[in-house]
Each structure stands twice: as structure tokens, then as C-alpha cells.
Coordinates of N, CA, C and O in Angstrom, one line a residue:
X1 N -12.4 -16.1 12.3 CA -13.3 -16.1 11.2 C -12.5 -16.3 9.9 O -11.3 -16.4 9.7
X2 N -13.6 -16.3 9.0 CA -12.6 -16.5 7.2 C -11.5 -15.3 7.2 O -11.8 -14.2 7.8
X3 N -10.5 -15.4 6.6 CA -10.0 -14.3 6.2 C -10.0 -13.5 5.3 O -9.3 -12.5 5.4
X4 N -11.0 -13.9 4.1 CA -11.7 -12.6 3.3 C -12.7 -12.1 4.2 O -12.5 -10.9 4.0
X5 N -13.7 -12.3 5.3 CA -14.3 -11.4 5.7 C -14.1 -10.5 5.9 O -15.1 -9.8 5.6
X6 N -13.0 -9.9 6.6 CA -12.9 -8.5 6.6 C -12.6 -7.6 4.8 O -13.2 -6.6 4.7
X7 N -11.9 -7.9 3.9 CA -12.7 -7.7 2.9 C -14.0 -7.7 2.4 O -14.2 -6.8 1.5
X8 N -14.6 -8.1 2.5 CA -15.7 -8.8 2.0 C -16.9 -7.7 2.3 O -17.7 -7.2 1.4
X9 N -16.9 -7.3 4.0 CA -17.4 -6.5 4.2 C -17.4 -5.2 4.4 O -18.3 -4.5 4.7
X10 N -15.6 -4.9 3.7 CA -15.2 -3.5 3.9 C -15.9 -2.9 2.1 O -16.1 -1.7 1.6
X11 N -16.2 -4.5 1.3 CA -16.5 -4.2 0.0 C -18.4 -3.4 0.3 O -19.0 -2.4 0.0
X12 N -18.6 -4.3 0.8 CA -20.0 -3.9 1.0 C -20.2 -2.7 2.0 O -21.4 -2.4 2.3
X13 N -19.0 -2.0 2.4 CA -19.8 -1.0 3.3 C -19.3 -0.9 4.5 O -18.7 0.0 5.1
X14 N -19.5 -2.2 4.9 CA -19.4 -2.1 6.6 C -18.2 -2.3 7.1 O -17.7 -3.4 7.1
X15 N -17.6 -1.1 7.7 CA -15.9 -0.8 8.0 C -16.3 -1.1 9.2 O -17.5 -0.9 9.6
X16 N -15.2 -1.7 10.0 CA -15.0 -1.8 11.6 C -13.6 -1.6 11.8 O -12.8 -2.2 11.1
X17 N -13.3 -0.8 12.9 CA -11.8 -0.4 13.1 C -11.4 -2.0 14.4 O -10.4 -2.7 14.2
X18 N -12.4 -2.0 15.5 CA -11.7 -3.1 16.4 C -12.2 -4.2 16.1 O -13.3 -4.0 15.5
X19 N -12.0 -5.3 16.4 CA -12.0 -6.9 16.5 C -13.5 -7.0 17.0 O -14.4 -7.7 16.6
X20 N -13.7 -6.0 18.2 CA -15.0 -6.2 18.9 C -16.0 -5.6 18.3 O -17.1 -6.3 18.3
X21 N -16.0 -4.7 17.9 CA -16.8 -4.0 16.2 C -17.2 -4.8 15.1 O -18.1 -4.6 14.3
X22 N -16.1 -5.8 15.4 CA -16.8 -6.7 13.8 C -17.6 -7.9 14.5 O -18.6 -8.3 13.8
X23 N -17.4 -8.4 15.7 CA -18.4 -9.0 16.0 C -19.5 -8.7 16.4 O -20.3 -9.6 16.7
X24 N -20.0 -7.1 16.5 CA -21.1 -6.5 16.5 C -22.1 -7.1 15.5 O -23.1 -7.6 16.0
X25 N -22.1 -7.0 14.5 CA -23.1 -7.5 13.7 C -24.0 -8.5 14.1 O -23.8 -9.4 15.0
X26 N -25.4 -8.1 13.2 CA -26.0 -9.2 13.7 C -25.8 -10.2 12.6 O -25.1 -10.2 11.6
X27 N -26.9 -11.4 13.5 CA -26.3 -12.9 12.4 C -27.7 -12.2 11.1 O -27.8 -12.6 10.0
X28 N -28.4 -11.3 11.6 CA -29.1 -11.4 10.1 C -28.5 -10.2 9.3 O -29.4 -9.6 8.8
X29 N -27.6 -9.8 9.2 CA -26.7 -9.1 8.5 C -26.1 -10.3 7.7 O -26.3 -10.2 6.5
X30 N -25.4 -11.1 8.0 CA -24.8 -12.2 8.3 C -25.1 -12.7 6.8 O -24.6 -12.5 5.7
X31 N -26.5 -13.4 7.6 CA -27.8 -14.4 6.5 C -27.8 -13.2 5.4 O -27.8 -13.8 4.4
X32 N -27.8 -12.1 5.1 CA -28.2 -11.0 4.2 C -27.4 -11.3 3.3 O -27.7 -11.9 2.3
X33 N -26.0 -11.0 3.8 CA -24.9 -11.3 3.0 C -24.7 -12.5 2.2 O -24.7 -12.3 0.9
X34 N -24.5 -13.8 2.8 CA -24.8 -15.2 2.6 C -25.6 -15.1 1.3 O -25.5 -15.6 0.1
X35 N -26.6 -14.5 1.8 CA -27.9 -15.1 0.3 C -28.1 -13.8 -0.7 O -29.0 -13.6 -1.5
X36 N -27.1 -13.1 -0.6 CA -27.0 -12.2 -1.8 C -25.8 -12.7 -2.4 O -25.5 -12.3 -3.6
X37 N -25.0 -13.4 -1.8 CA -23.7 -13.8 -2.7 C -24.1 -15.0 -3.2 O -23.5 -15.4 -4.3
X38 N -25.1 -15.9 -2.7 CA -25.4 -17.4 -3.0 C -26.2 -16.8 -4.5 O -25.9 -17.3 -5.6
X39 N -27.1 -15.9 -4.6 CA -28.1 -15.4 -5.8 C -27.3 -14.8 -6.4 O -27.6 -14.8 -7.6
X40 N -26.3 -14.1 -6.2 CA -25.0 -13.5 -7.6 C -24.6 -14.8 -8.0 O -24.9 -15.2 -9.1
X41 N -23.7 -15.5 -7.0 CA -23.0 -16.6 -7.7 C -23.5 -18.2 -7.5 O -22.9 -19.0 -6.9
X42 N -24.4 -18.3 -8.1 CA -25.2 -19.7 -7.3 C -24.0 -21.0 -7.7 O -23.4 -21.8 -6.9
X43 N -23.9 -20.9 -8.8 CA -22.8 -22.1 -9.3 C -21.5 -22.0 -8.6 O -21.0 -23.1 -8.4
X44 N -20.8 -20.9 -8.2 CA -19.6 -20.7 -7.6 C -20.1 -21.8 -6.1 O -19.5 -22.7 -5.5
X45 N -21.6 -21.2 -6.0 CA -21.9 -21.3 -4.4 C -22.0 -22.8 -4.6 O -21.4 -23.3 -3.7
X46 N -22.7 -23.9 -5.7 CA -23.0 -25.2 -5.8 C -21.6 -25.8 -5.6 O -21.5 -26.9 -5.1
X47 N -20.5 -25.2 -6.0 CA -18.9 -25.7 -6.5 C -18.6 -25.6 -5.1 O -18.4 -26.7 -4.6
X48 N -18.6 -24.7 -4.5 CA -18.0 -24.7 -2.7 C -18.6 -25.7 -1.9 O -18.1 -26.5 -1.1
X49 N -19.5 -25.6 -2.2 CA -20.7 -26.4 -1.5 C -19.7 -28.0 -1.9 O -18.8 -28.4 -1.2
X50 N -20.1 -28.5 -2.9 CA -19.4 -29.7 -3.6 C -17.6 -29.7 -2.6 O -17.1 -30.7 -2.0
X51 N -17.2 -28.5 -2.8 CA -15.5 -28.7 -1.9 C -15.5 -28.9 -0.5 O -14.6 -29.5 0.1
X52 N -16.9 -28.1 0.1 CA -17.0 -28.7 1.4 C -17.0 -30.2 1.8 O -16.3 -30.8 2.6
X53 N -18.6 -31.0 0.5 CA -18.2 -32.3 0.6 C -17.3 -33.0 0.8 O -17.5 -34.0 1.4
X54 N -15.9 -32.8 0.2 CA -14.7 -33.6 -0.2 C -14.1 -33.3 0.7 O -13.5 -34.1 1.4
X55 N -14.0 -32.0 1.2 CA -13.1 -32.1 2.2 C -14.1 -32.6 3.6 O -13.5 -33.5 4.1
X56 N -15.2 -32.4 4.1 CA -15.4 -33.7 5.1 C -15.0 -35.4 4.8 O -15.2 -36.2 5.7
X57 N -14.6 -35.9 3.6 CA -14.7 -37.0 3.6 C -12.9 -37.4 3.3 O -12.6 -38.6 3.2
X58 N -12.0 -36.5 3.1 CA -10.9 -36.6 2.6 C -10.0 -36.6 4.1 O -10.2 -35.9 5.0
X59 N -9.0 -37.6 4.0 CA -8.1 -37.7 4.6 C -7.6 -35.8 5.6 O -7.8 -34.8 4.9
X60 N -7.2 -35.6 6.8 CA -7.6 -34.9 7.2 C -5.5 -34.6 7.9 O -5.2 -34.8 9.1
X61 N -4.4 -34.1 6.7 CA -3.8 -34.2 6.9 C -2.7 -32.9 5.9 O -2.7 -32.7 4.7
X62 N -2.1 -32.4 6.7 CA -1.3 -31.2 5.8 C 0.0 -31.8 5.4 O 0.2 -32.9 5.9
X63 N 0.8 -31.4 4.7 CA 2.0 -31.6 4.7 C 3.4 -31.2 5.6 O 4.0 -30.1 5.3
X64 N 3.7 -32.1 6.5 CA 4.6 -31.4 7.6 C 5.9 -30.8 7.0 O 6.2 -31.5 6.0
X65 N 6.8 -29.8 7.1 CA 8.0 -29.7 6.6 C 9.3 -30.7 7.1 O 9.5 -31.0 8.2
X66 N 10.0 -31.2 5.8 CA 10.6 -32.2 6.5 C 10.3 -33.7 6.3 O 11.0 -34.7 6.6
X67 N 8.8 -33.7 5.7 CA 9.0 -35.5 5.7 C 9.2 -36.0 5.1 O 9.5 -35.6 4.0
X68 N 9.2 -37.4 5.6 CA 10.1 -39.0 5.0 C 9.2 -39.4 5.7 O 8.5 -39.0 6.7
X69 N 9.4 -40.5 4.7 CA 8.1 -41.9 5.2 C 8.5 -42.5 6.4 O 7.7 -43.0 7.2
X70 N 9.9 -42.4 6.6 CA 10.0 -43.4 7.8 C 9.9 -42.8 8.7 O 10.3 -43.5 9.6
X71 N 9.4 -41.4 9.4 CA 9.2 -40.2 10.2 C 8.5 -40.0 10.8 O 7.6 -39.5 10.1
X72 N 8.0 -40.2 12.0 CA 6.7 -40.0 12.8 C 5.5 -39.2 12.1 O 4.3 -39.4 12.1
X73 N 6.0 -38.2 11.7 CA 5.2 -37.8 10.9 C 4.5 -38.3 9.9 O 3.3 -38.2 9.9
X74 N 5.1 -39.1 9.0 CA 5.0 -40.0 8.0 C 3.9 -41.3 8.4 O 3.1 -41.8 7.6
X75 N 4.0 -41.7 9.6 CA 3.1 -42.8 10.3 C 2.0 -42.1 10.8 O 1.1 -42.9 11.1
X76 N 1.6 -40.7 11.1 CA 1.1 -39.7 11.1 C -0.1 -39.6 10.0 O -1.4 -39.7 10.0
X77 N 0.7 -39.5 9.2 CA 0.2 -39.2 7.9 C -0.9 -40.3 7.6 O -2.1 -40.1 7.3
X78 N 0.0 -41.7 7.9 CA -0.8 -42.7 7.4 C -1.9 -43.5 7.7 O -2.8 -44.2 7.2
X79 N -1.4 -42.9 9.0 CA -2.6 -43.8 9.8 C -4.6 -42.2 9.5 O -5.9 -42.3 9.4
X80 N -3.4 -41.3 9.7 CA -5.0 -40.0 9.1 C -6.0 -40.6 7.6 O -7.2 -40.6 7.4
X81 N -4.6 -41.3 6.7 CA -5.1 -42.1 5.4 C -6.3 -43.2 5.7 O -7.3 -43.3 5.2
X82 N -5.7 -43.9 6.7 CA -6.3 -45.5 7.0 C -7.7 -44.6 7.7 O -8.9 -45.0 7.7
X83 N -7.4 -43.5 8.2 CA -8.9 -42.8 9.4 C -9.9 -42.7 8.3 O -11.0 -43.1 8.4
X84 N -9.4 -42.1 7.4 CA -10.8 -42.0 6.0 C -11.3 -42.9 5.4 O -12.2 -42.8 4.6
X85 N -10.7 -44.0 5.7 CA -11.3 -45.3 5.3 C -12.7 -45.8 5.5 O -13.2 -46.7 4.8
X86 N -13.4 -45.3 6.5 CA -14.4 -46.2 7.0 C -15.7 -45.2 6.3 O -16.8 -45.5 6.6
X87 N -15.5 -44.2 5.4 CA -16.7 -44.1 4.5 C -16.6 -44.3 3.5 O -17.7 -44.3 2.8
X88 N -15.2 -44.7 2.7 CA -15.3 -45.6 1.7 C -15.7 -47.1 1.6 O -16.1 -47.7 0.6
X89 N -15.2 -47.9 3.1 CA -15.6 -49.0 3.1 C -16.8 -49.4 3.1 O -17.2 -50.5 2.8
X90 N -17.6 -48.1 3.8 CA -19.3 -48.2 4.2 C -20.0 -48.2 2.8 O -21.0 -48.8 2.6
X91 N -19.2 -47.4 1.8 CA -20.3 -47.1 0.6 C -20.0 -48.5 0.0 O -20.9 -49.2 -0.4
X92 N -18.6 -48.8 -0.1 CA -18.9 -50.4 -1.0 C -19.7 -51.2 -0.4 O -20.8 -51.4 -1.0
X93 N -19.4 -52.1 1.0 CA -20.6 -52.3 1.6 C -21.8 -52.1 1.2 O -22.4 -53.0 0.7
X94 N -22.1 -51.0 1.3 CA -23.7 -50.1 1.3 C -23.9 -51.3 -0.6 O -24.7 -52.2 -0.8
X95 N -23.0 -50.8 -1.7 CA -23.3 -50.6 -2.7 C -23.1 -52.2 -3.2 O -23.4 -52.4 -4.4
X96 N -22.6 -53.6 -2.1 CA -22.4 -54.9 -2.4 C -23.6 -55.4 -1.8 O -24.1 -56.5 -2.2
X97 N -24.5 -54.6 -0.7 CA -25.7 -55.0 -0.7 C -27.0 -54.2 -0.4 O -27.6 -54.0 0.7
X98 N -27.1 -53.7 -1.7 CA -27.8 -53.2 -2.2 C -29.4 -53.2 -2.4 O -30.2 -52.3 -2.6
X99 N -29.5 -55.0 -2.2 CA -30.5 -55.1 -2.4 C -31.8 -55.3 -0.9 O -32.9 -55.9 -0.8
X100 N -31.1 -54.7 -0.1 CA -31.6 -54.4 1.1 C -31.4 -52.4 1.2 O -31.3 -51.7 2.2
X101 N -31.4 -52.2 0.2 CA -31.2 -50.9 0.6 C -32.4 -49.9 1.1 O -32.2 -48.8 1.6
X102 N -33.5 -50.5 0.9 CA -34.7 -49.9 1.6 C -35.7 -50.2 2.6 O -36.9 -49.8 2.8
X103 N -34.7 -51.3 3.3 CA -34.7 -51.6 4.8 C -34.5 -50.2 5.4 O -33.8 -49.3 5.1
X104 N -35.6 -50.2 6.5 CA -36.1 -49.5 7.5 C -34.5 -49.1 8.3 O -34.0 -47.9 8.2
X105 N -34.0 -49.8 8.9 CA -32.6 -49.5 9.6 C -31.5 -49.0 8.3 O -30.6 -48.3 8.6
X106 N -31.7 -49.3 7.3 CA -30.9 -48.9 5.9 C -30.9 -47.5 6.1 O -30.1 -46.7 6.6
X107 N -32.4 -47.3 5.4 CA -33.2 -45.7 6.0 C -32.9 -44.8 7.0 O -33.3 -43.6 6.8
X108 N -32.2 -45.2 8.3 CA -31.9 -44.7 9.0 C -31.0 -44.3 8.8 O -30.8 -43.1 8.6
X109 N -30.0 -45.2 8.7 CA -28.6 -44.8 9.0 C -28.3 -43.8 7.5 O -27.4 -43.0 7.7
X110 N -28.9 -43.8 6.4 CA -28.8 -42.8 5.5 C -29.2 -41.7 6.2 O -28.4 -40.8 6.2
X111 N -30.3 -41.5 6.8 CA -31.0 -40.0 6.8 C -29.6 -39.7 8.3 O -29.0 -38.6 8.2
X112 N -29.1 -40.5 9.3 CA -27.9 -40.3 10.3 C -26.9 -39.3 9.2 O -26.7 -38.1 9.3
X113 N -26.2 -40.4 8.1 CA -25.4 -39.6 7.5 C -26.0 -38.5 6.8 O -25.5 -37.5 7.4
X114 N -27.2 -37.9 5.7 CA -27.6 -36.9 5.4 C -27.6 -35.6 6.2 O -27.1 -34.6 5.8
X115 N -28.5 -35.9 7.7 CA -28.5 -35.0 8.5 C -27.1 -34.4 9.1 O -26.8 -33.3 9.6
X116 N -26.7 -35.2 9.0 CA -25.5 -35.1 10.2 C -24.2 -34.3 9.3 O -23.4 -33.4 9.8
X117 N -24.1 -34.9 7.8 CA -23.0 -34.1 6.9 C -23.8 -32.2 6.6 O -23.2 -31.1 6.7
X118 N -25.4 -32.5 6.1 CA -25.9 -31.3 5.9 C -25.2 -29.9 6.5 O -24.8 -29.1 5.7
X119 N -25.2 -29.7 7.6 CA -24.5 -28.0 8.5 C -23.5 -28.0 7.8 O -23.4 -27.0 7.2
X120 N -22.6 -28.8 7.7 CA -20.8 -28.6 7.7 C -21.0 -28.3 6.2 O -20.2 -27.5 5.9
X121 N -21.9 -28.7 5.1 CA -22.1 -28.6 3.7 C -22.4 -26.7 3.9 O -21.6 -26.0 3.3
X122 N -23.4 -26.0 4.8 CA -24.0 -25.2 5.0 C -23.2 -24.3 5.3 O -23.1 -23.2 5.0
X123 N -22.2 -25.0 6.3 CA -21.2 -23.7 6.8 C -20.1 -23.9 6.7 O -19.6 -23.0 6.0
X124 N -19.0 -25.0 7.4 CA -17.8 -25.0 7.9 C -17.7 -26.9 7.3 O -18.6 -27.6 7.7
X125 N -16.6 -27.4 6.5 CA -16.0 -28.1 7.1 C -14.8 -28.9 7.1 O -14.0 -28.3 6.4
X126 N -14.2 -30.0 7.7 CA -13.0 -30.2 8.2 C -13.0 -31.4 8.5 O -13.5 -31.5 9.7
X127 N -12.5 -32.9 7.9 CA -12.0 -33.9 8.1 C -12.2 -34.3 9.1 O -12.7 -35.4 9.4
X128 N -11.6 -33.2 10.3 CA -11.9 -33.7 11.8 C -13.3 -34.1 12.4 O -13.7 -35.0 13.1
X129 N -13.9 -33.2 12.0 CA -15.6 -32.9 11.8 C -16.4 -34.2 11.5 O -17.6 -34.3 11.9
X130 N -15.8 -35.5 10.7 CA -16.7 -36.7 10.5 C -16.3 -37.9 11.7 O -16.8 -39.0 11.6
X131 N -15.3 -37.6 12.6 CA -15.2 -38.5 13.1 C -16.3 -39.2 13.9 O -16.1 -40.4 14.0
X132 N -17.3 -38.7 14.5 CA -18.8 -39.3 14.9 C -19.5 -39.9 13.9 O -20.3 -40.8 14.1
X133 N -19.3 -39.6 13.0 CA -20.3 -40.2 11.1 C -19.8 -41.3 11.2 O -20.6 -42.2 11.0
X134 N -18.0 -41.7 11.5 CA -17.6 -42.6 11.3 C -17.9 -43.8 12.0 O -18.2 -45.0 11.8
X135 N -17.8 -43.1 13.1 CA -18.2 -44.4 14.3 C -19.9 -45.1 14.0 O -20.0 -46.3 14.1
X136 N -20.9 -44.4 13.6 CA -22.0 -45.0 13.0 C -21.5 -45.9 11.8 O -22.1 -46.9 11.5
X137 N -20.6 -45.4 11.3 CA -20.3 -46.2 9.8 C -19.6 -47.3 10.0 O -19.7 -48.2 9.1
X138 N -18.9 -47.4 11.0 CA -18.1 -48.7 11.5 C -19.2 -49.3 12.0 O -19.6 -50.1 11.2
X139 N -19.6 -49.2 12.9 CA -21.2 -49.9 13.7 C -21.9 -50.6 12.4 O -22.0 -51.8 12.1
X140 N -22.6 -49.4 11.5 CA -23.5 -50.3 10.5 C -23.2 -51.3 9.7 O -24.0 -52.1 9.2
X141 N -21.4 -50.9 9.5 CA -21.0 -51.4 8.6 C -20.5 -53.1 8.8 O -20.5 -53.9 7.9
X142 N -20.2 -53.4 10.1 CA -20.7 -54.3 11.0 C -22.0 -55.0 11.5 O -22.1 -56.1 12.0
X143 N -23.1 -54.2 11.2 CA -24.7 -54.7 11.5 C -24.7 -55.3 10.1 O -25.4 -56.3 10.0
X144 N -24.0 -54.9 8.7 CA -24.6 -55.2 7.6 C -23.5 -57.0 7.4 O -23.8 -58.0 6.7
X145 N -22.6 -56.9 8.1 CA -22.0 -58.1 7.9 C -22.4 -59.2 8.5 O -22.2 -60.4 8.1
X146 N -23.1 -58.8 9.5 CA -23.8 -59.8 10.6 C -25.1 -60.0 9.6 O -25.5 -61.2 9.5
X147 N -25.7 -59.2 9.0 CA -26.9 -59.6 8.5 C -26.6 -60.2 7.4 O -27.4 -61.1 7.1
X148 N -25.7 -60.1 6.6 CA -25.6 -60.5 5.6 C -25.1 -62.2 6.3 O -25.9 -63.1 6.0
X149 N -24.1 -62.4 7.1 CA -23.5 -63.9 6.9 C -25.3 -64.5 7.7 O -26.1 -65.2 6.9
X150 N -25.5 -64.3 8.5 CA -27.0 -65.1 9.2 C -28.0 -65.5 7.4 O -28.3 -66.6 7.0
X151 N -28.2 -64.1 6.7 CA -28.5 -64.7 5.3 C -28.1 -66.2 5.0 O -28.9 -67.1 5.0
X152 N -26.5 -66.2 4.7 CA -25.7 -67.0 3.9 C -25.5 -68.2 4.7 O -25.0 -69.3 4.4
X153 N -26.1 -67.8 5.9 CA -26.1 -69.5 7.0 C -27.9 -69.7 6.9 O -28.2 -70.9 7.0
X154 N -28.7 -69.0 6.7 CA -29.9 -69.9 6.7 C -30.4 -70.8 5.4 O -31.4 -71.5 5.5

């Protein structure tokens, strides 16, 4: 779990001495908590929310101790860089043709990404976490180049 929770809940009350005690709770305890800190701090909660975003979409890489570029690590690194690429390349894409943007398959593959980033916004997330987003985004990003050149040949 987070590692304020065990604060968090010793603030509100609920002490547990073993590991297996704290997962006693129920999840509507849980939800209780959740939506009394979201109505204390809504803005704090809109700003996390917003950090979850960035970090699903951000390169998905720590800093090892020790590196140099020329370091396995280092190629490591870069190739995690080049891995985040394919939702920035989808949005330019997306944003060079535009004017198909409310094509029916358009529509889809938006509400794919909406649905699919939504939980991780809600709960948990982690760079590693979009790698299925991506593979849709490589695919579309590809349907949109085929559609586009068949345009520019008819």
C-alpha cells in the first residue's frame, strides 16, 4: 500500500497493530475516507489527479546510480524515452488531421484512450500501465496514415 496510509489512518482513528488487521477494513471504509479527503481538499485532489496524468504519459524511468550515457543503463534509459513516444506522436497526428476528427473510428479510438486512462486517473498510476494505450496508438496512428495517403492518391 501507500506509505502514508498507515498514518493517515492512525490520524482518523483506526489503529491496527498487525499487517493483517489493516487489511481488515472494508473497501467502504476505504470509499469513506477517499471522499472526505477529496471534499476537504478538492483542489489538492484536482492537482494529484492532473500528476497522475503525467505520470501515465511520462517516460517511465528512475535514475540508476552510476550512470553514463554510454552504460547499459544509459541505452536503458533511452530507449524508455523513445517508449513514450507513441502518445505524443498520436496527438500530433491526431492534431495534423484534424479535420476528420469526428469520424466514427476517430470517436472510438478517443472514448479507447478516455476509458482506458480514466481508473489509473482514479487510483494508481505508472508509465508501465499505458503500454496497451500504446499499442492502439501505434495501430491508429497507422490507420490514420493509410487514410490520409489513399486521400492524397485519389
Amino acid at each position: 500500500g501507500e506509505n502514508s496510509l498507515e498514518e493517515a489512518l492512525k490520524a482518523r482513528g483506526f489503529i491496527r497493530e498487525t499487517f493483517e488487521s489493516r487489511l481488515a477494513f472494508s473497501s467502504e471504509t476505504y470509499r469513506e475516507l477517499a471522499l472526505d479527503y477529496i471534499r476537504a481538499h478538492p483542489f489538492e485532489y484536482v492537482k494529484l489527479t492532473a500528476l497522475k496524468f503525467v505520470t501515465i504519459l511520462r517516460p517511465g524511468y528512475h535514475m540508476p546510480e552510476g550512470f553514463t550515457r554510454g552504460s547499459v543503463e544509459g541505452v536503458k534509459r533511452i530507449v524508455k524515452i523513445a517508449l513514450a513516444l507513441p502518445i505524443l506522436i498520436w496527438a500530433f497526428v491526431v492534431w495534423k488531421t484534424r479535420k476528420s476528427f469526428f469520424d466514427e473510428e476517430n470517436l472510438f479510438v478517443f472514448l479507447v484512450v478516455i476509458f482506458y486512462i480514466l481508473p489509473f486517473l482514479l487510483a494508481n498510476a505508472d508509465p508501465r500501465m499505458r503500454f496497451p494505450l500504446d499499442i492502439v496508438l501505434i495501430a491508429d496512428f497507422f490507420r490514420r496514415l493509410a487514410k490520409s495517403r489513399k486521400i492524397e492518391e485519389a
